[in-house]
Amino acid sequence: MSIVWHKGVHNGLINPQQFVACTSTNAAKLFGCYPQKGRIQVGSDADICLWDADVSRTISAKEHFHACDFNIFEGMEVTGNCFATVSRGNVVFENNTLNVVNGAGRFIARKPFGPCFNGIKERDLARQREEVAVDRKPYDGPVFKPAA
């Protein structure tokens, strides 16, 4: 997310609202869990990331909370970082400490092929309608035959 913030918001290419769409709302729509995720409204999960847009840091696998010992962005310097996260009303990350309770997660059933896939079938049908066969005689020229 910090790459989007630095390249987009700091350079004036997008505004903070578009940053939220890029990193939260659109992702929730893509993965089929919007509006349960990716939106602040009554009935949604109220997962909120509190963001410091001015802090700079270097990405390192030694500091992330993933169950692996590498990071494809290792050594990249970025501007902007999460300093706290609230999940369903509980502070789950603060002061660089993960405060989660085992089993607190909740399964969200999702339908396959959500809104991001709307229009694909129509697009494919329109493309098929425009496809035109090329009328030509079969090839009758020389054919390469490799030596045995």
Short mmCIF file of C-alpha atoms in Angstrom, two decimals, residues 36-104:
data_model
loop_
_atom_site.label_atom_id
_atom_site.label_comp_id
_atom_site.label_asym_id
_atom_site.label_seq_id
_atom_site.Cartn_x
_atom_site.Cartn_y
_atom_site.Cartn_z
CA GLN A 36 -18.73 -6.84 4.26
CA LYS A 37 -15.13 -5.68 3.76
CA GLY A 38 -13.77 -2.56 2.06
CA ARG A 39 -16.46 -0.19 3.33
CA ILE A 40 -17.29 1.61 6.55
CA GLN A 41 -21.03 1.24 7.15
CA VAL A 42 -23.47 -0.37 9.56
CA GLY A 43 -23.22 -4.15 9.14
CA SER A 44 -19.70 -4.14 7.68
CA ASP A 45 -16.73 -5.42 9.67
CA ALA A 46 -15.23 -1.97 10.45
CA ASP A 47 -11.67 -3.02 9.69
CA ILE A 48 -9.66 0.20 9.64
CA CYS A 49 -5.97 0.82 9.02
CA LEU A 50 -4.61 4.03 10.56
CA TRP A 51 -1.98 5.38 8.19
CA ASP A 52 1.00 7.67 8.73
CA ALA A 53 1.67 9.15 5.30
CA ASP A 54 4.93 10.84 6.28
CA VAL A 55 6.95 8.02 7.86
CA SER A 56 9.63 6.35 5.73
CA ARG A 57 10.89 2.81 6.19
CA THR A 58 12.74 0.00 4.47
CA ILE A 59 10.80 -3.20 3.81
CA SER A 60 12.35 -6.27 5.43
CA ALA A 61 11.25 -9.86 5.97
CA LYS A 62 12.66 -9.59 9.49
CA GLU A 63 9.93 -7.12 10.40
CA HIS A 64 6.83 -8.49 8.71
CA PHE A 65 4.21 -10.77 10.25
CA HIS A 66 4.11 -13.38 7.49
CA ALA A 67 4.87 -17.07 7.97
CA CYS A 68 7.83 -16.95 5.57
CA ASP A 69 11.40 -15.72 5.74
CA PHE A 70 11.49 -13.60 2.57
CA ASN A 71 9.79 -10.58 1.07
CA ILE A 72 9.82 -9.83 -2.66
CA PHE A 73 10.10 -6.13 -1.78
CA GLU A 74 13.11 -6.69 0.51
CA GLY A 75 15.23 -3.53 0.83
CA MET A 76 12.75 -1.24 -0.91
CA GLU A 77 12.43 2.17 0.74
CA VAL A 78 8.83 3.36 1.00
CA THR A 79 6.94 6.32 2.38
CA GLY A 80 3.80 5.72 4.42
CA ASN A 81 3.05 2.95 6.90
CA CYS A 82 0.25 1.54 9.00
CA PHE A 83 0.67 2.40 12.69
CA ALA A 84 -2.52 0.79 13.99
CA THR A 85 -5.27 -1.52 12.76
CA VAL A 86 -8.78 -1.98 14.12
CA SER A 87 -10.61 -5.18 13.17
CA ARG A 88 -14.31 -5.54 14.01
CA GLY A 89 -13.89 -2.96 16.78
CA ASN A 90 -10.73 -4.47 18.32
CA VAL A 91 -7.24 -2.96 18.07
CA VAL A 92 -5.24 -5.80 16.53
CA PHE A 93 -2.04 -3.94 15.63
CA GLU A 94 -0.45 -1.05 17.50
CA ASN A 95 3.09 0.08 18.37
CA ASN A 96 4.46 -2.47 15.89
CA THR A 97 2.87 -5.26 17.93
CA LEU A 98 0.33 -7.76 16.63
CA ASN A 99 -2.45 -8.27 19.21
CA VAL A 100 -4.64 -10.98 17.75
CA VAL A 101 -6.62 -13.69 19.50
CA ASN A 102 -6.44 -17.17 18.03
CA GLY A 103 -9.80 -18.08 16.54
CA ALA A 104 -11.09 -14.50 16.31
#
